[in-house]
Short mmCIF file of C-alpha atoms in Angstrom, two decimals:
data_model
loop_
_atom_site.label_atom_id
_atom_site.label_comp_id
_atom_site.label_asym_id
_atom_site.label_seq_id
_atom_site.Cartn_x
_atom_site.Cartn_y
_atom_site.Cartn_z
CA MET D 1 0.08 -4.77 115.39
CA GLU D 2 -2.36 -7.66 115.69
CA ASN D 3 -3.06 -9.58 112.48
CA ASN D 4 -6.76 -10.50 112.28
CA PHE D 5 -6.30 -12.67 109.21
CA ILE D 6 -5.46 -16.33 109.03
CA SER D 7 -3.82 -18.15 106.19
CA GLN D 8 -6.00 -19.69 103.53
CA THR D 9 -4.25 -22.95 104.30
CA PHE D 10 -4.81 -25.29 107.20
CA LYS D 11 -2.40 -27.85 108.59
CA ILE D 12 -2.73 -31.55 107.89
CA GLU D 13 -3.14 -33.00 111.38
CA ASN D 14 -2.59 -36.68 110.73
CA ALA D 15 -1.08 -38.74 107.89
CA ALA D 16 -0.65 -42.50 107.84
CA ASN D 17 -0.16 -45.19 105.23
CA ASP D 18 -2.52 -48.14 105.04
CA ALA D 19 -3.09 -50.88 102.46
CA ASN D 20 -4.96 -48.46 100.17
CA GLY D 21 -2.50 -45.56 100.34
CA LEU D 22 -1.95 -42.47 102.41
CA LYS D 23 -4.85 -41.26 104.58
CA ILE D 24 -4.77 -37.65 105.74
CA GLU D 25 -7.06 -35.47 107.83
CA GLY D 26 -7.40 -32.00 109.25
CA TYR D 27 -9.34 -28.76 109.09
CA CYS D 28 -9.78 -27.29 105.63
CA ALA D 29 -11.69 -24.20 106.79
CA HIS D 30 -12.00 -22.37 110.10
CA TYR D 31 -15.17 -20.64 111.24
CA ASN D 32 -15.44 -16.98 112.19
CA GLN D 33 -11.90 -16.11 111.12
CA LYS D 34 -11.08 -14.23 107.94
CA ASN D 35 -8.68 -15.77 105.48
CA LEU D 36 -6.06 -13.76 103.58
CA ASN D 37 -8.72 -12.62 101.13
CA GLY D 38 -10.94 -11.20 103.88
CA GLU D 39 -13.49 -14.00 103.42
CA LEU D 40 -15.42 -15.25 106.42
CA VAL D 41 -17.55 -18.38 106.87
CA ASP D 42 -19.29 -19.95 109.85
CA HIS D 43 -21.10 -23.24 110.39
CA ASN D 44 -24.32 -21.69 108.99
CA SER D 45 -22.49 -20.98 105.71
CA TYR D 46 -22.43 -24.68 104.84
CA LYS D 47 -26.03 -25.75 105.63
CA ALA D 48 -27.05 -25.93 101.97
CA PHE D 49 -23.78 -27.67 101.10
CA PHE D 50 -24.29 -30.38 103.73
CA THR D 51 -27.87 -30.95 102.55
CA LEU D 52 -26.63 -31.54 98.99
CA TYR D 53 -23.61 -33.54 100.18
CA ASN D 54 -25.65 -35.82 102.46
CA GLU D 55 -28.14 -36.44 99.63
CA GLY D 56 -25.26 -37.49 97.37
CA LYS D 57 -25.89 -34.60 94.96
CA ILE D 58 -22.45 -33.06 95.34
CA LYS D 59 -19.03 -34.54 95.98
CA PRO D 60 -16.13 -32.13 96.30
CA HIS D 61 -12.95 -33.09 94.50
CA PHE D 62 -9.51 -33.48 96.04
CA ASN D 63 -6.75 -31.97 93.93
CA TRP D 64 -3.21 -30.64 93.80
CA ASN D 65 -2.56 -26.88 94.08
CA HIS D 66 -6.04 -25.89 92.85
CA THR D 67 -5.50 -27.52 89.47
CA ASP D 68 -7.54 -30.11 87.56
CA MET D 69 -5.19 -32.84 88.78
CA ILE D 70 -7.26 -35.10 91.04
CA ILE D 71 -4.94 -36.76 93.54
CA GLY D 72 -7.39 -38.82 95.57
CA GLY D 73 -10.75 -38.55 97.24
CA ILE D 74 -12.46 -36.96 100.21
CA ASP D 75 -13.79 -39.68 102.48
CA THR D 76 -15.64 -37.58 105.07
CA ILE D 77 -16.45 -33.94 105.70
CA GLU D 78 -17.71 -32.85 109.10
CA SER D 79 -18.73 -29.53 110.55
CA LYS D 80 -17.08 -29.24 113.96
CA ASP D 81 -17.02 -26.30 116.37
CA LYS D 82 -13.74 -25.02 114.92
CA GLY D 83 -14.53 -25.51 111.21
CA LEU D 84 -14.75 -28.03 108.37
CA TYR D 85 -12.80 -31.20 109.16
CA ILE D 86 -12.00 -33.67 106.39
CA THR D 87 -10.51 -37.11 106.04
CA CYS D 88 -9.22 -38.04 102.62
CA HIS D 89 -6.93 -40.44 100.81
CA LEU D 90 -4.26 -40.05 98.17
CA ASN D 91 -4.38 -42.23 95.06
CA ASN D 92 -0.99 -43.95 94.76
CA ASP D 93 -1.75 -44.86 91.14
CA VAL D 94 -1.17 -41.19 90.25
CA ALA D 95 2.57 -40.83 89.57
CA LEU D 96 2.81 -37.34 91.10
CA VAL D 97 1.17 -38.62 94.28
CA ARG D 98 3.40 -41.68 94.53
CA ASP D 99 6.64 -39.92 93.59
CA MET D 100 6.27 -36.47 95.14
CA ILE D 101 3.13 -35.59 97.11
CA ALA D 102 2.79 -38.60 99.46
CA PRO D 103 6.48 -38.73 100.45
CA ASN D 104 6.49 -34.98 101.12
CA VAL D 105 3.27 -35.13 103.15
CA LEU D 106 4.77 -37.92 105.27
CA ALA D 107 7.98 -35.91 105.69
CA GLY D 108 5.97 -32.87 106.79
CA ASP D 109 7.15 -30.75 103.87
CA LEU D 110 3.65 -30.55 102.34
CA ASP D 111 1.31 -29.88 105.21
CA SER D 112 -1.52 -27.64 104.06
CA PHE D 113 -5.09 -27.86 102.77
CA SER D 114 -6.92 -25.07 100.98
CA THR D 115 -10.61 -24.94 100.06
CA GLU D 116 -12.38 -24.11 96.83
CA GLU D 117 -15.91 -22.86 97.33
CA SER D 118 -18.59 -20.85 95.56
CA PRO D 119 -21.59 -18.89 96.76
CA LEU D 120 -24.67 -21.06 96.09
CA ASN D 121 -26.89 -18.27 94.80
CA GLY D 122 -24.21 -15.98 93.46
CA TYR D 123 -24.16 -12.37 94.56
CA GLU D 124 -27.10 -12.68 96.98
CA ASP D 125 -25.07 -15.05 99.17
CA ILE D 126 -22.26 -12.54 99.70
CA VAL D 127 -22.38 -9.90 102.42
CA GLN D 128 -19.77 -7.17 102.27
CA LEU D 129 -18.57 -6.34 105.75
CA LYS D 130 -17.81 -2.84 107.06
CA ASP D 131 -14.07 -3.62 106.98
CA ASN D 132 -14.30 -4.56 103.26
CA GLY D 133 -14.21 -8.27 104.02
CA PHE D 134 -16.89 -10.70 102.85
CA TYR D 135 -19.19 -13.13 104.64
CA LEU D 136 -20.44 -16.08 102.60
CA LYS D 137 -24.00 -16.94 103.66
CA ASN D 138 -24.26 -20.09 101.51
CA ALA D 139 -20.92 -21.55 100.55
CA ILE D 140 -20.73 -24.67 98.42
CA LEU D 141 -17.50 -26.58 98.95
CA ARG D 142 -16.34 -27.55 95.45
CA GLY D 143 -13.01 -29.02 96.39
CA VAL D 144 -10.05 -29.23 98.69
CA SER D 145 -6.43 -29.01 97.59
CA ILE D 146 -3.14 -29.99 99.06
CA VAL D 147 -1.10 -26.88 98.38
CA SER D 148 2.57 -26.03 98.29
CA ILE D 149 1.93 -22.28 98.16
CA PRO D 150 -1.09 -20.67 99.84
CA ALA D 151 -3.64 -19.05 97.55
CA ASP D 152 -3.75 -15.29 97.77
CA TRP D 153 -6.02 -12.35 97.06
CA THR D 154 -5.11 -12.44 93.36
CA ALA D 155 -6.53 -15.95 92.93
CA LYS D 156 -9.42 -15.97 90.47
CA PHE D 157 -11.79 -17.79 92.83
CA THR D 158 -11.82 -15.16 95.60
CA VAL D 159 -15.08 -13.44 96.50
CA ALA D 160 -13.59 -10.03 95.64
CA ASN D 161 -12.60 -11.21 92.18
CA TYR D 162 -15.98 -12.89 91.73
CA LEU D 163 -17.74 -9.60 92.46
CA LYS D 164 -15.39 -7.67 90.19
CA GLU D 165 -16.02 -10.15 87.35
CA LEU D 166 -19.78 -9.95 87.97
CA GLY D 167 -19.57 -6.14 87.79
CA VAL D 168 -17.70 -6.29 84.48
CA GLU D 169 -20.29 -8.69 83.04
CA LEU D 170 -23.17 -6.49 84.17
CA GLU D 171 -21.50 -3.39 82.69
CA LYS D 172 -21.09 -5.22 79.36
CA LYS D 173 -24.79 -6.09 79.41
CA LYS D 174 -25.99 -2.67 80.60
CA ASP D 175 -27.59 -1.68 77.26
CA GLU D 176 -29.14 -5.12 76.86
CA ILE D 177 -30.53 -4.95 80.41
CA GLU D 178 -32.03 -1.48 79.84
CA THR D 179 -33.57 -2.56 76.51
CA ASN D 180 -34.96 -5.84 77.85
CA ARG D 181 -35.48 -4.96 81.52
CA LYS D 182 -38.56 -7.18 81.83
CA TRP D 183 -36.42 -10.28 81.15
CA TYR D 184 -34.07 -9.63 84.04
CA LEU D 185 -35.16 -10.37 87.57
CA PHE D 186 -33.02 -7.81 89.35
#
């Protein structure tokens, strides 16, 4: 049986030390291919992101395993035919980077990126596909992680979980919405 899904992680294509630390690069998202969560993006999905990014209004973070631990910085982000391609650097002043992440990236034992993104305008930027997948019309790249374990469909930042959480919030506010309908724009 053919598997139409790709992993939510993407291989680091190049890693090299220089005077400032370890530089790494590779694709962090592929276009027109669903990830494990059934989410799909294409180059049009990031138009608003690149406008904000090029104006200096947004700078995605670079972290470890989708945590708050910043491990370096993203130097460039490009939209290429295949997907989003990044170059970034690891901060050797961070003990975990120096002692564990950088050596394992160089050894090839840590070799994957994973993206963190949000729909720019919330629900209106999500299209549910006939196969129950999701297309993000306006995705804002919030960050990229080096990951040891790929994220999965139970991760709290998936589109499916976002929609479920939105549904729960709307249900909680149902009486308030009915009472004050004129204050809500939907």
